Amino acid sequence: MTSYVFITGGVVSSLGKGITSACLGAILEARGLTISMIKLDPYINVDPGTMSPFQHGEVFVTHDGTETDLDLGHYERFVRTAKGGRHSNYTTGRIYESVIAKERRGEYLGATVQVIPHITDEIKRCVQKGAGDADICLVEIGGTVGDIESLPFLEAIRQMGVVLGHDRVVYVHLTLVPYISTSSEIKTKPTQHSVKELRSIGIQPDILVCRSEKPLPNEERRKIALFTNVQEKAVISVWDADDLYKIPAMIHDQGLDGIVTRQLGLALPKADLHEWDTIVDAKENPTLEVNVAMVGKYMNLKDSYISLVEALQHGGIHTRTRVIIHYIESKDIEERGVDCLRGMDGIVVPGGFGDRGIEGKIEAVRFARENSIPYLGICLGMQVAVIEAARHLASLDGAMSTEFNKDTPHPVVALITEWQDQAGDTEERNEQSDMGGTMRLGAQGITLQEGSLAAASYGSTEIEERHRHRYEVNNNYRDQLSDAGLVFSGLSIDDLVEMVELPGHPFFLASQFHPEFTSNPRDGHPLFKSFIAAVRENSKGELLEAAKT
């Protein structure tokens, strides 16, 4: 029978509820439990798929093709058993959409449909469905306590606590304890008021996780416990860390997992966190430092590429390499040239939508190709690699994607109207299709060419990776591009181009899919480990040990 841990946030947003949830899940998993994780988002969008990265950061794609909140990426990176899907992320828009559809079908038998009980009942149903048969389901409620948007979700989890009882439900509240530098004081009042707000709607937190710049002194912990009706040992201090992967040990050392398991009546073995210790050691003791340029269009918000950034770091962990990422706006390359790429040991062009900065990305590919710099292209990064090869290797002047120029004389990348999904079913779309949920999404099988760099990187010719895109390489140009030297080393089950590479180059590999979505710090990902290994070989840096002497 599944027990539930509900994680709420107060004072301000972006405190790290997702990271806290993921780290707690990782520790509970290390104690032998199976974990499921759910994110409840208060916004009215049905899913984050149509939201700008500047608004909400990265859209994380699950195995089944669901476009979800970036916190699900944290869950999958920290917790092996928490494989997200369509029942792992619910928004206000999706909840209301379901309730309204039921009302239209007459399922409420003429009743007046209201927030309570109909919306809250739907939220509870979705949470229980998402929990599956896991031992513990961790449910993160987005937003901040006090926001009007999140009230139905908070009411729903309050009701679940009443029905299931104290031995099956734990409430964790994450708050900010600010430090006022001008007076050299730590202020607990915001936390007190946040808990007061939570209690006013009927939820008494069992655990407080207090975010602060530095470890919280015992005096402040006692004060918070006294004014919030929470046991002092259940006031957990989480201070700013220089490495996310240190946080599991940080909260475990303060007994967070023990408090949860005792309340739920679970007798479990101690947590084995040696894998996390190994990760931290690898990050703190690299043998080489390399510089990698990431050329994209959303560089002002690093969360736009958070899975890719983490995947590059995972490649560094597994090769004992400190990866320094240089975030470069592709528009800047268009305006000021490629000098910003000089001295880079590797170049990455990630996914993206829209034509802003597209020529800068193409120039970045050309610079990597002509200067023998290891190149990794992801999604759009593969498409611009194909465009660059078409223009400068196959002499197809004006080659472009129809996404950016519908009148291009050589549409080497174009919108396809139908394709097969992993189950073999045919999906269809056109230029008039809705934006939301109409891309090629989720995991699909891919066949890699024997003897290719792609196959060598994966150690296999049959792989499965996740997708999120609308446009594909135009198969009508494959022969011309092959004759010019571009190798199509990966193909989908319905013969769409999945990977390209250039023989004779130290490392030039690009994928239509998103390998970053399946990378995690403990296992890494073969493509990123292979890329960082090539970047190491190309690096002009010196061994850190040699530098010390």
Coordinates of C-alpha atoms in Angstrom, one line a residue:
M1 CA 0.0 0.0 0.0
T2 CA 1.5 3.3 -1.1
S3 CA 2.4 6.0 1.4
Y4 CA 2.7 9.7 0.3
V5 CA 5.1 12.5 1.0
F6 CA 3.8 15.9 0.0
I7 CA 6.3 18.7 -0.6
T8 CA 5.1 22.3 -0.6
G9 CA 7.0 25.6 -0.8
G10 CA 6.7 28.9 0.9
V11 CA 8.1 32.5 1.1
V12 CA 9.4 32.6 -2.5
S13 CA 9.5 30.3 -5.6
S14 CA 12.6 28.6 -7.0
L15 CA 13.9 27.5 -3.7
G16 CA 14.6 24.0 -4.9
K17 CA 11.5 21.9 -4.1
G18 CA 12.3 19.7 -7.1
I19 CA 15.9 19.0 -6.0
T20 CA 14.8 18.4 -2.4
S21 CA 12.1 16.0 -3.6
A22 CA 14.6 14.2 -5.8
C23 CA 17.3 13.9 -3.1
L24 CA 14.8 12.6 -0.6
G25 CA 13.6 10.1 -3.2
A26 CA 17.2 9.0 -3.8
I27 CA 17.9 8.3 -0.1
L28 CA 14.6 6.4 0.3
E29 CA 15.5 4.4 -2.8
A30 CA 18.9 3.7 -1.2
R31 CA 17.1 2.2 1.7
G32 CA 15.4 -0.4 -0.5
L33 CA 12.1 1.3 -1.3
T34 CA 10.5 1.7 -4.7
I35 CA 9.7 5.4 -5.4
S36 CA 7.3 7.2 -7.7
M37 CA 7.3 11.0 -8.1
I38 CA 4.6 13.4 -9.2
K39 CA 4.7 17.2 -9.9
L40 CA 1.5 19.2 -9.6
D41 CA 1.7 22.5 -11.4
P42 CA -0.8 25.4 -10.7
Y43 CA -0.6 27.0 -14.2
I44 CA -3.5 26.7 -16.6
N45 CA -1.5 25.4 -19.5
V46 CA -2.4 21.8 -20.2
D47 CA 1.4 21.0 -20.3
P48 CA 4.6 23.0 -20.6
G49 CA 5.1 22.1 -24.2
T50 CA 4.0 25.4 -25.7
M51 CA 5.7 27.6 -23.0
S52 CA 8.8 29.7 -23.8
P53 CA 12.0 28.4 -22.2
F54 CA 12.4 32.0 -20.9
Q55 CA 9.1 31.5 -19.0
H56 CA 9.5 28.1 -17.6
G57 CA 12.9 26.6 -18.5
E58 CA 13.4 23.3 -20.2
V59 CA 10.6 21.1 -21.3
F60 CA 11.5 17.6 -20.1
V61 CA 10.3 14.7 -22.3
T62 CA 9.5 11.3 -20.6
H63 CA 9.8 7.9 -22.2
D64 CA 6.2 7.8 -23.3
G65 CA 6.5 11.3 -24.9
T66 CA 4.8 13.4 -22.3
E67 CA 6.1 17.0 -22.2
T68 CA 6.6 17.8 -18.6
D69 CA 8.1 20.2 -16.1
L70 CA 11.9 20.3 -15.8
D71 CA 11.6 18.9 -12.2
L72 CA 10.8 15.5 -13.7
G73 CA 14.3 15.6 -15.1
H74 CA 15.7 16.0 -11.6
Y75 CA 13.5 13.1 -10.4
E76 CA 14.9 10.8 -13.1
R77 CA 18.5 11.8 -12.6
F78 CA 18.4 11.1 -8.9
V79 CA 15.9 8.2 -8.6
R80 CA 16.2 5.2 -10.8
T81 CA 12.8 3.8 -10.1
A82 CA 11.0 7.1 -10.7
K83 CA 10.5 6.8 -14.4
G84 CA 8.1 9.6 -15.3
G85 CA 5.2 9.5 -17.8
R86 CA 1.8 11.0 -18.5
H87 CA 0.7 10.3 -15.0
S88 CA 3.7 12.1 -13.4
N89 CA 2.9 15.7 -14.1
Y90 CA -0.5 17.4 -13.8
T91 CA -1.4 21.0 -14.3
T92 CA -4.5 23.0 -13.4
G93 CA -5.3 23.1 -17.1
R94 CA -5.1 19.4 -17.5
I95 CA -7.2 18.8 -14.3
Y96 CA -9.9 21.2 -15.5
E97 CA -9.8 19.8 -19.0
S98 CA -10.6 16.4 -17.6
V99 CA -13.4 17.6 -15.3
I100 CA -15.0 19.6 -18.1
A101 CA -14.9 16.7 -20.4
K102 CA -16.6 14.5 -17.8
E103 CA -19.2 17.1 -17.3
R104 CA -19.9 17.3 -21.1
R105 CA -20.3 13.5 -21.1
G106 CA -22.8 13.7 -18.3
E107 CA -20.7 11.8 -15.8
Y108 CA -21.7 14.0 -12.9
L109 CA -25.4 13.2 -13.3
G110 CA -26.6 16.8 -13.5
A111 CA -24.7 18.0 -10.4
T112 CA -23.4 21.5 -10.1
V113 CA -19.7 21.0 -10.8
Q114 CA -17.5 22.8 -8.3
V115 CA -13.9 23.1 -7.1
I116 CA -14.8 21.1 -4.1
P117 CA -15.5 18.2 -4.5
H118 CA -15.1 17.7 -8.2
I119 CA -11.7 19.4 -8.9
T120 CA -10.2 18.2 -5.7
D121 CA -11.5 14.6 -6.3
E122 CA -9.9 14.7 -9.8
I123 CA -6.6 15.8 -8.3
K124 CA -6.7 13.0 -5.8
R125 CA -7.6 10.5 -8.5
C126 CA -4.7 11.6 -10.6
V127 CA -2.2 11.5 -7.7
Q128 CA -3.3 8.0 -6.8
K129 CA -3.0 6.9 -10.4
G130 CA 0.5 8.4 -10.7
A131 CA 1.6 6.7 -7.5
G132 CA 1.1 3.3 -9.1
D133 CA 2.3 0.4 -6.8
A134 CA 5.3 2.2 -5.5
D135 CA 6.2 1.9 -1.8
I136 CA 6.3 5.7 -1.4
C137 CA 5.0 8.4 -3.8
L138 CA 6.6 11.9 -3.4
V139 CA 4.3 14.6 -4.7
E140 CA 5.7 18.1 -5.2
I141 CA 3.2 21.0 -5.4
G142 CA 4.4 23.8 -7.6
G143 CA 4.2 27.4 -6.8
T144 CA 4.2 29.1 -3.3
V145 CA 1.8 28.6 -0.4
G146 CA -0.5 31.6 -0.5
D147 CA -0.9 31.7 -4.2
I148 CA -4.5 31.5 -5.3
E149 CA -3.6 29.1 -8.2
S150 CA -2.4 26.3 -5.9
L151 CA -5.3 26.3 -3.4
P152 CA -7.2 23.4 -5.0
F153 CA -4.0 21.2 -5.0
L154 CA -3.4 22.1 -1.3
E155 CA -7.0 21.3 -0.4
A156 CA -6.7 17.9 -2.2
I157 CA -3.6 16.9 -0.3
R158 CA -5.2 18.0 2.9
Q159 CA -8.1 15.7 2.2
M160 CA -5.7 12.9 1.5
G161 CA -4.1 13.3 4.8
V162 CA -7.4 13.1 6.6
V163 CA -8.5 10.0 4.7
L164 CA -5.2 8.1 4.7
G165 CA -4.1 9.1 8.2
H166 CA -0.8 10.3 9.8
D167 CA 0.9 6.9 9.3
R168 CA 0.6 7.1 5.5
V169 CA 1.0 10.8 4.8
V170 CA 4.0 13.1 5.5
Y171 CA 3.9 16.8 4.9
V172 CA 7.3 18.5 4.1
H173 CA 7.4 22.3 3.7
L174 CA 10.3 24.1 2.1
T175 CA 10.9 27.7 3.1
L176 CA 13.5 30.4 2.9
V177 CA 15.4 31.7 5.9
P178 CA 17.1 34.9 4.6
Y179 CA 20.3 36.4 5.9
I180 CA 20.3 40.2 6.2
S181 CA 23.9 41.2 5.6
T182 CA 23.4 44.8 6.7
S183 CA 22.4 43.8 10.2
S184 CA 24.2 40.4 10.2
E185 CA 21.0 38.6 11.2
I186 CA 19.2 35.5 10.2
K187 CA 15.4 36.1 9.9
T188 CA 13.0 33.3 10.8
K189 CA 9.8 35.4 10.5
P190 CA 9.2 34.6 6.8
T191 CA 9.2 30.8 7.6
Q192 CA 6.9 31.4 10.6
H193 CA 4.4 33.2 8.4
S194 CA 4.6 30.6 5.6
V195 CA 3.8 27.8 8.0
K196 CA 1.0 30.0 9.5
E197 CA -0.4 30.3 5.9
L198 CA -0.2 26.5 5.4
R199 CA -1.9 25.8 8.8
S200 CA -4.7 28.2 8.0
I201 CA -5.8 25.9 5.2
G202 CA -5.6 22.8 7.4
I203 CA -2.1 21.4 6.8
Q204 CA 0.4 21.1 9.7
P205 CA 3.8 20.3 8.3
D206 CA 5.6 17.4 9.8
I207 CA 9.0 18.5 8.5
L208 CA 10.5 21.9 7.6
V209 CA 13.3 22.1 5.1
C210 CA 14.9 25.6 5.6
R211 CA 16.9 27.0 2.7
S212 CA 19.6 29.4 3.6
E213 CA 23.0 30.7 2.5
K214 CA 24.8 29.0 5.3
P215 CA 24.0 26.2 7.8
L216 CA 21.2 27.2 10.2
P217 CA 22.4 27.7 13.8
N218 CA 20.8 25.6 16.5
E219 CA 19.3 28.7 18.1
E220 CA 17.4 29.5 14.9
R221 CA 16.3 25.9 14.5
R222 CA 14.8 25.9 18.0
K223 CA 13.1 29.2 17.4
I224 CA 11.5 27.9 14.2
A225 CA 10.4 24.7 15.8
L226 CA 8.8 26.6 18.7
F227 CA 6.8 29.0 16.5
T228 CA 5.7 26.4 13.9
N229 CA 4.7 23.5 16.1
V230 CA 7.3 21.2 14.4
Q231 CA 9.8 19.1 16.3
E232 CA 13.3 20.6 16.4
K233 CA 14.9 17.5 14.9
A234 CA 12.4 17.9 12.0
V235 CA 13.8 21.4 11.1
I236 CA 16.3 20.5 8.4
S237 CA 18.9 23.0 7.2
V238 CA 19.7 23.0 3.6
W239 CA 22.3 25.6 2.7
D240 CA 23.7 26.7 -0.6
A241 CA 25.9 23.9 -2.0
D242 CA 28.5 24.1 -4.7
D243 CA 27.4 20.8 -6.1
L244 CA 23.8 19.4 -6.2
Y245 CA 25.1 15.9 -5.7
K246 CA 26.2 16.8 -2.2
I247 CA 22.6 17.4 -1.1
P248 CA 21.6 13.7 -0.5
A249 CA 24.3 13.3 2.1
M250 CA 23.5 16.8 3.5
I251 CA 19.9 15.9 4.3
H252 CA 20.6 12.3 5.2
D253 CA 23.2 13.4 7.8
Q254 CA 20.4 15.5 9.5
G255 CA 18.1 12.4 9.5
L256 CA 15.4 13.6 7.0
D257 CA 14.8 10.1 5.6
G258 CA 14.7 8.6 9.1
I259 CA 11.9 11.1 10.2
V260 CA 9.9 10.1 7.1
T261 CA 10.3 6.4 7.5
R262 CA 9.5 6.4 11.3
Q263 CA 6.3 8.4 10.7
L264 CA 5.3 5.9 8.1
G265 CA 6.1 2.9 10.3
L266 CA 8.8 1.5 8.1
A267 CA 11.7 -0.6 9.5
L268 CA 14.4 -0.3 6.8
P269 CA 18.2 -0.9 6.4
K270 CA 20.5 2.1 6.4
A271 CA 20.9 4.1 3.3
D272 CA 23.8 3.2 1.1
L273 CA 25.0 6.4 -0.4
H274 CA 28.4 5.3 -1.7
E275 CA 27.4 6.0 -5.3
W276 CA 26.8 9.6 -4.4
D277 CA 30.1 9.8 -2.6
T278 CA 31.8 8.5 -5.7
I279 CA 30.1 11.2 -7.8
V280 CA 31.2 14.0 -5.5
D281 CA 34.7 12.7 -5.4
A282 CA 34.9 12.5 -9.2
K283 CA 33.7 16.1 -9.5
E284 CA 36.1 17.4 -6.9
N285 CA 39.1 15.5 -8.1
P286 CA 39.3 15.8 -11.9
T287 CA 42.5 15.0 -13.8
L288 CA 41.8 17.5 -16.6
E289 CA 39.9 20.7 -17.2
V290 CA 38.3 21.3 -20.6
N291 CA 36.3 24.2 -22.2
V292 CA 33.1 23.5 -24.1
A293 CA 31.2 26.1 -26.0
M294 CA 27.4 25.7 -25.9
V295 CA 26.0 27.8 -28.8
G296 CA 22.2 28.4 -28.4
K297 CA 19.5 31.0 -28.2
Y298 CA 18.2 30.8 -24.6
M299 CA 21.5 31.4 -22.9
N300 CA 20.1 34.1 -20.5
L301 CA 18.3 31.3 -18.6
K302 CA 20.5 28.3 -17.9
D303 CA 17.4 26.2 -16.9
S304 CA 16.5 26.2 -20.6
Y305 CA 19.2 23.5 -21.2
I306 CA 19.4 22.0 -17.7
S307 CA 19.3 18.4 -18.8
L308 CA 22.0 19.0 -21.4
V309 CA 24.2 20.9 -18.9
E310 CA 23.9 18.0 -16.5
A311 CA 24.6 15.4 -19.1
L312 CA 27.8 17.1 -20.1
Q313 CA 28.8 17.2 -16.4
H314 CA 27.9 13.5 -16.2
G315 CA 30.3 12.9 -19.1
G316 CA 32.9 14.7 -17.0
I317 CA 32.2 12.7 -13.9
H318 CA 32.8 9.4 -15.8
T319 CA 36.0 10.6 -17.4
R320 CA 37.4 12.5 -14.4
T321 CA 37.1 15.8 -16.3
R322 CA 36.1 19.2 -15.1
V323 CA 33.8 20.5 -17.9
I324 CA 33.7 24.3 -18.0
I325 CA 30.7 25.3 -20.2
H326 CA 30.8 28.7 -22.0
Y327 CA 27.3 29.9 -22.9
I328 CA 27.4 31.6 -26.2
E329 CA 24.4 33.3 -27.9
S330 CA 24.3 32.3 -31.5
K331 CA 23.1 35.8 -32.4
D332 CA 26.4 37.1 -31.1
I333 CA 28.3 34.9 -33.6
E334 CA 26.2 36.4 -36.4
E335 CA 27.1 39.9 -35.3
R336 CA 30.7 39.5 -34.1
G337 CA 32.0 36.4 -35.8
V338 CA 33.5 33.1 -34.4
D339 CA 36.4 34.5 -32.4
C340 CA 34.5 33.6 -29.2
L341 CA 34.9 29.9 -30.3
R342 CA 38.7 30.0 -30.5
G343 CA 40.4 28.2 -27.7
M344 CA 37.3 25.9 -27.1
D345 CA 38.1 22.2 -26.7
G346 CA 34.6 21.2 -27.9
I347 CA 31.4 22.7 -29.3
V348 CA 27.8 21.8 -28.6
V349 CA 24.7 23.1 -30.4
P350 CA 21.5 22.2 -28.6
G351 CA 17.9 22.1 -29.7
G352 CA 15.7 25.1 -30.1
F353 CA 12.8 26.6 -32.2
G354 CA 12.6 29.7 -34.3
D355 CA 15.0 31.4 -36.7
R356 CA 16.7 33.8 -34.3
G357 CA 20.4 33.1 -34.4
I358 CA 20.2 30.2 -36.8
E359 CA 23.0 31.4 -39.0
G360 CA 25.2 31.7 -36.0
K361 CA 24.6 28.1 -35.2
I362 CA 25.5 27.1 -38.7
E363 CA 28.7 29.1 -38.5
A364 CA 29.6 27.3 -35.2
V365 CA 29.2 24.0 -37.0
R366 CA 31.4 25.1 -39.8
F367 CA 34.1 26.3 -37.3
A368 CA 34.1 23.0 -35.6
R369 CA 34.3 21.1 -38.8
E370 CA 37.0 23.1 -40.4
N371 CA 39.1 23.4 -37.3
S372 CA 38.8 19.7 -36.2
I373 CA 37.1 20.6 -32.9
P374 CA 34.9 17.9 -31.4
Y375 CA 31.3 18.7 -32.2
L376 CA 28.1 17.3 -30.7
G377 CA 24.7 18.4 -32.1
I378 CA 21.4 17.8 -30.4
C379 CA 18.1 18.0 -32.3
L380 CA 18.4 21.4 -34.1
G381 CA 22.1 20.9 -33.7
M382 CA 21.9 18.0 -36.1
Q383 CA 19.7 19.9 -38.5
V384 CA 22.2 22.8 -38.7
A385 CA 25.0 20.3 -39.2
V386 CA 23.1 18.9 -42.2
I387 CA 22.5 22.5 -43.5
E388 CA 26.1 23.4 -43.1
A389 CA 27.2 20.2 -45.0
A390 CA 24.7 20.9 -47.7
R391 CA 26.0 24.4 -48.3
H392 CA 29.8 23.9 -47.9
L393 CA 30.4 20.2 -48.8
A394 CA 27.6 19.5 -51.3
S395 CA 27.6 23.0 -52.8
L396 CA 23.8 23.4 -52.4
D397 CA 23.7 27.2 -52.2
G398 CA 20.9 28.5 -50.1
A399 CA 20.2 25.2 -48.4
M400 CA 18.0 25.7 -45.4
S401 CA 15.2 24.2 -43.3
T402 CA 11.7 25.1 -44.3
E403 CA 11.1 26.0 -40.7
F404 CA 13.2 29.1 -41.3
N405 CA 12.8 29.7 -45.0
K406 CA 9.8 28.2 -46.8
D407 CA 11.2 29.3 -50.2
T408 CA 14.6 27.8 -49.9
P409 CA 15.9 26.3 -53.1
H410 CA 17.2 23.3 -51.2
P411 CA 14.9 22.2 -48.3
V412 CA 17.3 19.8 -46.8
V413 CA 15.3 19.9 -43.6
A414 CA 11.5 20.0 -43.9
L415 CA 8.2 19.3 -42.1
I416 CA 7.0 15.7 -42.6
T417 CA 3.3 15.0 -42.5
E418 CA 3.3 11.5 -41.1
W419 CA 5.6 9.1 -39.2
Q420 CA 5.5 5.9 -37.2
D421 CA 5.7 5.9 -33.4
Q422 CA 7.3 3.2 -31.3
A423 CA 4.2 1.1 -31.4
G424 CA 4.2 1.2 -35.2
D425 CA 1.1 3.5 -35.3
T426 CA 1.0 6.3 -37.8
E427 CA 1.0 9.9 -36.5
E428 CA 0.0 12.8 -38.7
R429 CA 0.4 16.6 -38.7
N430 CA 0.5 19.6 -41.0
E431 CA 1.3 23.3 -40.8
Q432 CA -2.2 24.0 -39.4
S433 CA -1.9 21.5 -36.6
D434 CA -2.1 22.7 -33.0
M435 CA 1.3 23.5 -31.5
G436 CA 0.8 21.5 -28.4
G437 CA 1.5 17.7 -28.4
T438 CA 2.0 17.5 -32.2
M439 CA 5.7 16.9 -32.4
R440 CA 7.5 13.6 -32.7
L441 CA 7.7 12.8 -29.0
G442 CA 9.1 10.1 -26.7
A443 CA 11.3 7.1 -27.0
Q444 CA 11.7 5.4 -30.4
G445 CA 14.0 2.7 -31.7
I446 CA 17.0 3.5 -33.8
T447 CA 19.4 1.4 -35.8
L448 CA 23.0 2.5 -36.0
Q449 CA 25.4 1.8 -38.8
E450 CA 27.9 -1.0 -38.1
G451 CA 31.4 0.5 -37.7
S452 CA 30.2 4.1 -37.2
L453 CA 31.3 6.5 -34.5
A454 CA 27.7 6.4 -33.2
A455 CA 27.7 2.6 -32.9
A456 CA 31.2 2.7 -31.2
S457 CA 30.0 5.3 -28.7
Y458 CA 26.9 3.3 -27.8
G459 CA 28.6 -0.1 -28.0
S460 CA 25.5 -1.3 -29.9
T461 CA 23.7 -0.9 -33.2
E462 CA 20.2 -1.0 -31.7
I463 CA 19.3 1.9 -29.3
E464 CA 16.3 3.8 -28.0
E465 CA 16.2 7.5 -27.4
R466 CA 13.6 10.3 -26.7
H467 CA 12.5 12.8 -29.3
R468 CA 11.0 16.3 -29.4
H469 CA 10.9 18.0 -32.8
R470 CA 8.7 18.7 -35.8
Y471 CA 11.1 19.0 -38.7
E472 CA 13.2 16.1 -40.2
V473 CA 16.1 15.7 -42.6
N474 CA 14.7 15.6 -46.2
N475 CA 15.4 12.1 -47.5
N476 CA 15.4 13.3 -51.1
Y477 CA 18.8 14.9 -50.4
R478 CA 20.4 12.0 -48.6
D479 CA 22.3 10.7 -51.7
Q480 CA 23.8 14.1 -52.5
L481 CA 24.9 14.6 -48.9
S482 CA 26.3 11.1 -48.7
D483 CA 28.3 11.7 -51.8
A484 CA 29.7 14.9 -50.2
G485 CA 31.0 12.9 -47.2
L486 CA 28.2 13.1 -44.6
V487 CA 27.4 9.7 -43.1
F488 CA 23.8 9.0 -42.0
S489 CA 24.8 6.6 -39.2
G490 CA 21.4 6.3 -37.5
L491 CA 17.9 5.7 -38.9
S492 CA 14.5 5.3 -37.3
I493 CA 12.1 2.4 -37.8
D494 CA 10.5 4.3 -40.6
D495 CA 13.7 5.4 -42.3
L496 CA 14.0 9.0 -40.9
V497 CA 17.5 10.3 -40.2
E498 CA 18.5 10.0 -36.5
M499 CA 22.3 10.5 -36.5
V500 CA 24.9 12.0 -38.8
E501 CA 28.7 12.1 -38.6
L502 CA 31.8 13.0 -40.6
P503 CA 34.5 10.4 -41.0
G504 CA 38.1 11.7 -40.7
H505 CA 37.1 14.3 -38.1
P506 CA 38.3 13.8 -34.5
F507 CA 34.6 13.7 -33.3
F508 CA 31.7 15.1 -35.3
L509 CA 28.4 13.5 -34.3
A510 CA 24.9 14.8 -34.1
S511 CA 21.5 13.3 -33.2
Q512 CA 17.9 14.2 -34.0
F513 CA 16.9 12.8 -30.6
H514 CA 17.7 14.2 -27.1
P515 CA 20.1 11.9 -25.3
E516 CA 20.4 14.3 -22.4
F517 CA 17.0 13.1 -21.2
T518 CA 18.3 9.7 -20.2
S519 CA 21.6 10.7 -18.7
N520 CA 22.1 10.5 -15.0
P521 CA 25.2 11.1 -12.7
R522 CA 25.5 7.5 -11.6
D523 CA 25.4 5.8 -15.0
G524 CA 26.2 8.7 -17.4
H525 CA 25.3 8.4 -21.0
P526 CA 27.4 6.8 -23.7
L527 CA 27.2 9.7 -26.1
F528 CA 28.3 12.3 -23.6
K529 CA 31.0 10.1 -22.2
S530 CA 32.3 9.5 -25.7
F531 CA 32.1 13.3 -26.5
I532 CA 33.9 14.4 -23.4
A533 CA 36.6 11.7 -24.0
A534 CA 37.2 13.2 -27.4
V535 CA 37.2 16.7 -25.9
R536 CA 39.9 15.6 -23.4
E537 CA 42.1 14.3 -26.3
N538 CA 41.6 17.6 -28.1
S539 CA 42.3 19.7 -25.0
K540 CA 45.3 22.0 -24.9
G541 CA 45.1 22.1 -21.1
E542 CA 47.4 20.4 -18.7
L543 CA 46.8 17.8 -16.1
L544 CA 45.8 19.4 -12.9
E545 CA 48.3 17.4 -10.9
A546 CA 51.1 18.6 -13.3
A547 CA 49.8 22.2 -12.9
K548 CA 50.1 21.9 -9.1
T549 CA 53.8 21.0 -9.3

